CSV table of C-alpha atoms in Angstrom, one decimal:
chain,number,residue,atom,x,y,z
A,1,MET,CA,-89.3,136.9,192.9
A,2,VAL,CA,-92.4,138.5,193.1
A,3,GLU,CA,-92.5,140.9,196.0
A,4,VAL,CA,-95.5,140.6,199.1
A,5,SER,CA,-96.2,143.8,200.1
A,6,ALA,CA,-97.4,143.6,203.5
A,7,THR,CA,-101.1,143.6,204.4
A,8,LEU,CA,-103.7,145.3,207.1
A,9,ASP,CA,-104.9,143.6,209.7
A,10,LEU,CA,-107.9,145.4,210.6
A,11,GLU,CA,-107.8,143.8,214.5
A,12,LEU,CA,-104.5,146.1,215.0
A,13,LEU,CA,-105.3,149.4,213.3
A,14,ARG,CA,-108.4,149.4,215.6
A,15,SER,CA,-106.9,149.0,218.4
A,16,PHE,CA,-104.1,151.5,217.9
A,17,GLN,CA,-107.7,153.8,217.2
A,18,ALA,CA,-108.9,153.4,220.3
A,19,ALA,CA,-105.9,154.4,222.1
A,20,ALA,CA,-104.8,156.9,220.9
A,21,ARG,CA,-108.5,158.8,220.9
A,22,LEU,CA,-108.6,157.4,224.3
A,23,GLY,CA,-104.8,158.9,225.2
A,24,SER,CA,-104.7,155.1,227.1
A,25,LEU,CA,-104.4,152.2,226.6
A,26,ALA,CA,-105.7,150.7,229.5
A,27,ALA,CA,-109.4,152.7,227.9
A,28,ALA,CA,-108.6,151.5,225.0
A,29,ALA,CA,-108.6,147.7,226.5
A,30,GLU,CA,-111.4,148.2,229.0
A,31,GLN,CA,-113.6,149.2,225.7
A,32,ARG,CA,-111.9,146.6,223.2
A,33,HIS,CA,-112.8,144.1,226.2
A,34,ARG,CA,-108.6,142.4,225.9
A,35,THR,CA,-106.0,142.9,228.3
A,36,VAL,CA,-103.9,146.7,228.2
A,37,SER,CA,-100.8,143.9,226.5
A,38,ALA,CA,-102.9,141.8,224.4
A,39,ILE,CA,-103.4,146.6,223.1
A,40,SER,CA,-99.8,147.2,223.9
A,41,MET,CA,-98.6,143.5,221.4
A,42,GLN,CA,-101.3,144.7,218.9
A,43,ILE,CA,-99.3,148.5,218.1
A,44,LYS,CA,-96.5,147.2,218.4
A,45,ARG,CA,-97.3,144.7,215.6
A,46,LEU,CA,-98.9,147.6,213.3
A,47,GLU,CA,-95.9,149.6,214.1
A,48,ALA,CA,-93.0,147.0,213.2
A,49,LEU,CA,-95.6,145.9,210.4
A,50,LEU,CA,-95.5,150.2,209.7
A,51,ASP,CA,-91.9,150.6,210.2
A,52,ALA,CA,-93.3,154.0,212.0
A,53,ARG,CA,-93.3,155.3,215.5
A,54,LEU,CA,-97.0,155.5,216.4
A,55,LEU,CA,-98.0,156.4,219.4
A,56,GLU,CA,-95.7,158.4,222.3
A,57,ARG,CA,-96.3,157.1,225.1
A,58,GLY,CA,-96.5,159.3,229.4
A,59,PRO,CA,-97.1,159.9,232.5
A,60,ARG,CA,-100.3,160.7,231.6
A,61,GLY,CA,-100.9,158.4,229.3
A,62,VAL,CA,-100.4,157.5,224.8
A,63,VAL,CA,-100.8,160.7,222.4
A,64,PRO,CA,-100.2,160.2,218.2
A,65,THR,CA,-96.9,161.1,217.0
A,66,ALA,CA,-96.9,162.9,213.5
A,67,THR,CA,-97.2,159.7,212.1
A,68,GLY,CA,-99.8,158.4,214.1
A,69,GLU,CA,-101.9,161.3,213.9
A,70,ALA,CA,-101.4,160.8,210.0
A,71,LEU,CA,-102.4,156.8,210.1
A,72,LEU,CA,-105.2,157.4,212.0
A,73,GLN,CA,-107.2,160.1,210.1
A,74,GLU,CA,-106.7,156.7,206.9
A,75,ALA,CA,-107.4,154.3,209.5
A,76,ARG,CA,-110.9,156.0,210.6
A,77,GLU,CA,-111.9,156.2,207.0
A,78,LEU,CA,-111.0,153.3,206.5
A,79,LEU,CA,-112.8,150.5,209.0
A,80,ARG,CA,-115.8,153.1,207.7
A,81,MET,CA,-116.0,152.5,204.9
A,82,HIS,CA,-115.0,148.5,205.9
A,83,ASP,CA,-118.2,148.4,208.5
A,84,GLY,CA,-120.2,149.6,205.9
A,85,ILE,CA,-119.5,146.6,203.5
A,86,VAL,CA,-120.3,144.7,206.1
A,87,ALA,CA,-123.6,146.0,207.3
A,88,ARG,CA,-124.4,147.1,203.4
A,89,TYR,CA,-124.2,143.5,202.4
A,90,ALA,CA,-124.1,140.9,204.7
A,91,GLY,CA,-127.1,141.8,205.5
A,92,ARG,CA,-127.5,142.4,209.7
A,93,GLY,CA,-128.0,146.7,208.7
A,94,LEU,CA,-130.7,148.8,210.9
A,95,ARG,CA,-133.0,150.5,209.4
A,96,GLY,CA,-135.3,153.5,210.5
A,97,LYS,CA,-134.8,157.4,211.8
A,98,VAL,CA,-133.0,158.5,214.9
A,99,ARG,CA,-133.5,162.0,216.2
A,100,PHE,CA,-130.8,162.3,218.2
A,101,GLY,CA,-129.4,166.3,220.0
A,102,LEU,CA,-126.7,166.9,220.7
A,103,PRO,CA,-124.9,170.2,222.9
A,104,GLU,CA,-123.0,172.6,220.0
A,105,ASP,CA,-119.6,171.8,222.4
A,106,TYR,CA,-119.7,169.4,222.3
A,107,ALA,CA,-121.0,168.7,218.4
A,108,ARG,CA,-117.2,169.5,217.0
A,109,GLU,CA,-115.7,166.2,219.2
A,110,LEU,CA,-119.4,163.8,218.3
A,111,LEU,CA,-119.1,164.2,215.2
A,112,GLY,CA,-116.0,163.8,213.7
A,113,ASP,CA,-116.0,160.5,215.7
A,114,VAL,CA,-118.9,158.6,217.3
A,115,LEU,CA,-121.8,160.3,214.5
A,116,PRO,CA,-120.2,159.3,211.3
A,117,GLU,CA,-119.4,155.7,213.2
A,118,PHE,CA,-122.5,155.1,214.0
A,119,THR,CA,-123.3,155.8,210.2
A,120,ALA,CA,-120.8,153.9,208.9
A,121,ARG,CA,-122.0,151.2,210.3
A,122,HIS,CA,-125.8,151.7,209.9
A,123,PRO,CA,-125.7,152.9,206.5
A,124,GLU,CA,-129.3,152.2,205.8
A,125,VAL,CA,-130.4,154.9,209.2
A,126,LEU,CA,-131.2,158.0,208.6
A,127,LEU,CA,-129.3,160.6,210.4
A,128,GLN,CA,-130.8,163.2,211.9
A,129,ALA,CA,-128.4,165.8,214.4
A,130,VAL,CA,-129.2,169.0,215.9
A,131,THR,CA,-127.5,171.8,218.1
A,132,ALA,CA,-128.6,173.6,220.2
A,133,THR,CA,-128.6,174.8,224.7
A,134,SER,CA,-129.1,171.4,227.1
A,135,GLY,CA,-132.7,173.9,228.2
A,136,GLU,CA,-133.7,173.3,224.4
A,137,LEU,CA,-132.5,170.0,223.4
A,138,ALA,CA,-134.7,169.4,226.8
A,139,ARG,CA,-138.1,171.1,225.4
A,140,GLN,CA,-138.1,168.9,222.2
A,141,LEU,CA,-136.7,165.9,224.1
A,142,GLU,CA,-139.9,166.0,226.1
A,143,ARG,CA,-142.6,167.4,222.8
A,144,ALA,CA,-140.6,163.9,220.8
A,145,ARG,CA,-139.5,166.4,218.3
A,146,LEU,CA,-136.0,164.2,219.3
A,147,ASP,CA,-135.5,160.5,220.3
A,148,LEU,CA,-132.4,160.3,222.4
A,149,ALA,CA,-129.8,163.4,223.4
A,150,VAL,CA,-126.5,164.2,225.2
A,151,VAL,CA,-127.9,166.7,228.0
A,152,LEU,CA,-126.6,168.4,231.0
A,153,ASP,CA,-127.9,168.4,234.1
A,154,ARG,CA,-128.1,172.0,234.2
A,155,PRO,CA,-130.8,174.6,234.1
A,156,ILE,CA,-133.8,171.6,233.7
A,157,ALA,CA,-132.7,168.3,235.2
A,158,LEU,CA,-134.7,165.6,233.0
A,159,PRO,CA,-135.5,162.5,234.9
A,160,GLY,CA,-134.5,159.8,234.4
A,161,GLY,CA,-131.2,160.5,232.2
A,162,GLU,CA,-128.4,157.3,231.6
A,163,PRO,CA,-124.7,159.4,233.4
A,164,LEU,CA,-122.1,159.5,230.1
A,165,TRP,CA,-119.4,161.8,231.7
A,166,ARG,CA,-118.8,165.3,234.6
A,167,THR,CA,-117.9,167.9,232.6
A,168,ARG,CA,-115.0,169.9,233.1
A,169,PRO,CA,-116.7,174.5,233.9
A,170,VAL,CA,-113.3,176.8,233.9
A,171,TRP,CA,-113.0,180.6,234.1
A,172,ALA,CA,-112.0,181.8,231.2
A,173,ALA,CA,-109.8,184.8,229.9
A,174,PRO,CA,-108.1,186.0,227.9
A,175,ARG,CA,-104.3,185.5,228.0
A,176,ILE,CA,-103.0,189.5,227.4
A,177,ALA,CA,-105.4,191.9,228.9
A,178,ASN,CA,-107.0,191.3,232.7
A,179,LEU,CA,-110.7,191.8,233.1
A,180,THR,CA,-111.1,190.8,236.5
A,181,GLU,CA,-110.6,194.5,238.1
A,182,ARG,CA,-113.2,195.6,236.5
A,183,ASP,CA,-116.5,197.0,238.7
A,184,SER,CA,-118.4,194.5,236.8
A,185,LEU,CA,-117.3,191.2,235.3
A,186,PRO,CA,-117.5,191.4,231.6
A,187,LEU,CA,-119.0,188.5,231.0
A,188,ALA,CA,-119.7,186.7,227.1
A,189,LEU,CA,-122.2,183.8,227.4
A,190,HIS,CA,-124.9,182.1,225.9
A,191,GLU,CA,-128.5,183.5,226.0
A,192,VAL,CA,-131.2,181.4,228.1
A,193,ASP,CA,-131.4,177.2,228.8
A,194,CYS,CA,-127.6,177.3,229.3
A,195,PRO,CA,-125.8,175.4,231.6
A,196,TYR,CA,-122.2,177.4,231.7
A,197,ARG,CA,-124.5,180.3,232.2
A,198,ALA,CA,-126.4,178.7,234.8
A,199,LEU,CA,-123.2,178.3,236.7
A,200,ALA,CA,-121.3,181.0,236.5
A,201,ALA,CA,-124.6,182.8,237.0
A,202,GLU,CA,-124.7,181.5,240.7
A,203,ALA,CA,-121.4,181.6,241.6
A,204,LEU,CA,-121.1,185.0,240.9
A,205,LYS,CA,-124.9,185.2,243.1
A,206,ARG,CA,-123.4,183.6,246.2
A,207,LEU,CA,-120.2,185.9,246.1
A,208,GLY,CA,-122.6,189.1,245.5
A,209,ARG,CA,-119.6,189.9,242.4
A,210,PRO,CA,-122.0,192.7,239.9
A,211,TRP,CA,-121.2,191.3,236.0
A,212,HIS,CA,-123.1,192.0,233.3
A,213,ALA,CA,-123.0,190.2,229.6
A,214,VAL,CA,-121.1,192.4,227.5
A,215,PHE,CA,-121.5,189.1,224.4
A,216,THR,CA,-124.9,186.9,224.0
A,217,SER,CA,-124.5,184.6,221.1
A,218,THR,CA,-126.1,181.1,220.2
A,219,SER,CA,-122.4,180.1,219.1
A,220,ILE,CA,-119.5,178.3,221.2
A,221,HIS,CA,-117.0,179.7,218.5
A,222,ALA,CA,-118.8,183.1,219.0
A,223,ILE,CA,-117.9,183.1,222.6
A,224,GLU,CA,-114.6,181.4,222.1
A,225,ARG,CA,-113.8,184.1,220.5
A,226,ALA,CA,-115.3,187.2,222.4
A,227,VAL,CA,-112.9,185.8,225.0
A,228,GLU,CA,-109.6,185.1,222.9
A,229,THR,CA,-109.6,189.0,221.6
A,230,GLY,CA,-110.2,190.3,225.3
A,231,LEU,CA,-113.6,191.4,224.8
A,232,ALA,CA,-114.9,189.6,228.2
A,233,ILE,CA,-114.7,186.8,230.2
A,234,SER,CA,-116.8,183.4,230.5
A,235,VAL,CA,-117.1,180.0,231.4
A,236,LEU,CA,-116.1,177.2,229.5
A,237,ASP,CA,-114.9,173.2,229.7
A,238,ARG,CA,-111.5,173.3,230.5
A,239,GLU,CA,-110.8,171.2,227.3
A,240,ARG,CA,-111.4,173.9,224.6
A,241,LEU,CA,-109.0,176.0,226.6
A,242,THR,CA,-107.3,177.8,223.7
A,243,PRO,CA,-103.5,179.4,223.9
A,244,ALA,CA,-104.7,182.7,223.5
A,245,MET,CA,-106.4,182.0,226.6
A,246,ARG,CA,-105.9,181.2,230.4
A,247,GLU,CA,-107.6,180.2,233.5
A,248,LEU,CA,-109.1,181.6,236.4
A,249,GLY,CA,-109.8,181.2,240.2
A,250,GLU,CA,-110.2,182.0,243.5
A,251,ALA,CA,-106.5,183.9,242.7
A,252,GLU,CA,-107.6,186.3,240.9
A,253,GLY,CA,-111.1,186.6,242.5
A,254,LEU,CA,-113.3,184.6,241.2
A,255,PRO,CA,-115.8,181.4,242.6
A,256,VAL,CA,-115.4,178.3,242.6
A,257,LEU,CA,-117.8,176.5,240.2
A,258,GLY,CA,-119.9,173.8,240.4
A,259,ARG,CA,-120.4,170.4,237.5
A,260,CYS,CA,-122.4,169.7,235.5
A,261,GLU,CA,-123.2,165.9,235.2
A,262,ALA,CA,-124.2,165.0,230.6
A,263,GLN,CA,-126.7,162.6,230.5
A,264,LEU,CA,-128.6,160.6,227.9
A,265,HIS,CA,-131.5,160.7,227.9
A,266,PHE,CA,-134.7,159.3,225.7
A,267,ALA,CA,-138.4,161.1,224.6
A,268,ARG,CA,-140.8,158.8,226.0
A,269,ALA,CA,-143.0,157.7,223.1
A,270,ILE,CA,-140.5,156.4,220.6
A,271,GLU,CA,-141.9,155.5,216.7
A,272,PRO,CA,-141.9,151.8,216.8
A,273,GLY,CA,-139.8,151.7,213.7
A,274,SER,CA,-136.9,153.9,215.4
A,275,ARG,CA,-136.4,152.8,218.7
A,276,PRO,CA,-134.0,149.9,217.3
A,277,ALA,CA,-131.7,152.2,215.7
A,278,ALA,CA,-132.0,155.3,218.3
A,279,GLN,CA,-130.9,152.4,220.5
A,280,ALA,CA,-128.2,151.8,218.9
A,281,LEU,CA,-127.0,155.5,218.3
A,282,ALA,CA,-127.1,154.2,222.5
A,283,GLU,CA,-124.9,152.4,222.7
A,284,LEU,CA,-122.4,153.6,221.1
A,285,LEU,CA,-122.4,156.8,222.6
A,286,ARG,CA,-122.4,154.5,225.9
A,287,GLU,CA,-119.0,153.0,225.0
A,288,ARG,CA,-117.2,155.8,223.3
A,289,LEU,CA,-118.2,158.7,226.1
A,290,ARG,CA,-119.4,157.3,229.1
A,291,GLY,CA,-116.3,157.9,232.7
A,292,ARG,CA,-114.3,160.2,229.1
A,293,GLY,CA,-116.3,162.0,227.6
A,294,PRO,CA,-116.1,163.2,223.7
A,295,TRP,CA,-112.4,164.7,224.8
A,296,ARG,CA,-108.8,162.2,223.8
A,297,GLY,CA,-107.8,160.9,226.7
A,298,ALA,CA,-109.8,162.9,229.6
A,299,GLY,CA,-110.2,161.9,232.8
A,300,ALA,CA,-114.0,161.5,235.1
A,301,GLY,CA,-113.1,165.2,235.4
């Protein structure tokens, strides 16, 4: 007797991927246009099919198990391949070129999820993605060097932006060093046009606290390293804090920081051949980021 192998239902994988990435069955249900009970049932069916626990339920949502993390990587690639094949052979794929800008702080998450999904859905579209500070991205939009971009609303507030999510900036300090006792606060910052640099400068000016940039870089990873090694304090999104860092606040004499809003902006003039592709990318960004941002399981903040 021939043994029949199990067959994966791609819809089960899509629901699992959404829940694992968003950290919430409710958020996955909203994205997938299903009820929470339907998403829960789909994940239970997938777990039964694979004979493995894929998600751990807790008070703050769901997180993948070790098996779930492994499956998430393989499922992402399988779904990309499937969607790419459908787009190529079903005759409904978009063409053209889309130039997209994004802040470097969020590039890792967008490059690992949203942009690969877009290229899988629309393999005939030429995607050109660049990272820069929000100020530089705003200038490139105004000069029509980009078709659309995710831009934080500081230090340059562009009109007509579509809100995507609220950021959660915090004071990030090294875990092993106390730098707040110094007369002049040593900071690691991006150069001009950085929203978090503007937030830090504004907050410290209100407090009358002297500061100086002990380390300046265009690389977010270099700034994070400067904090981890005890060289400086910086302002980072809370989700970027590493085990070598700690969050500071008013208890340590540092002022409350304002918040930024990440907005989706289109260029004033987009080539007609690029507009459908730009609109498709914008719709995917809305679907994946609106209200939550690129961090899996993060709230609106």
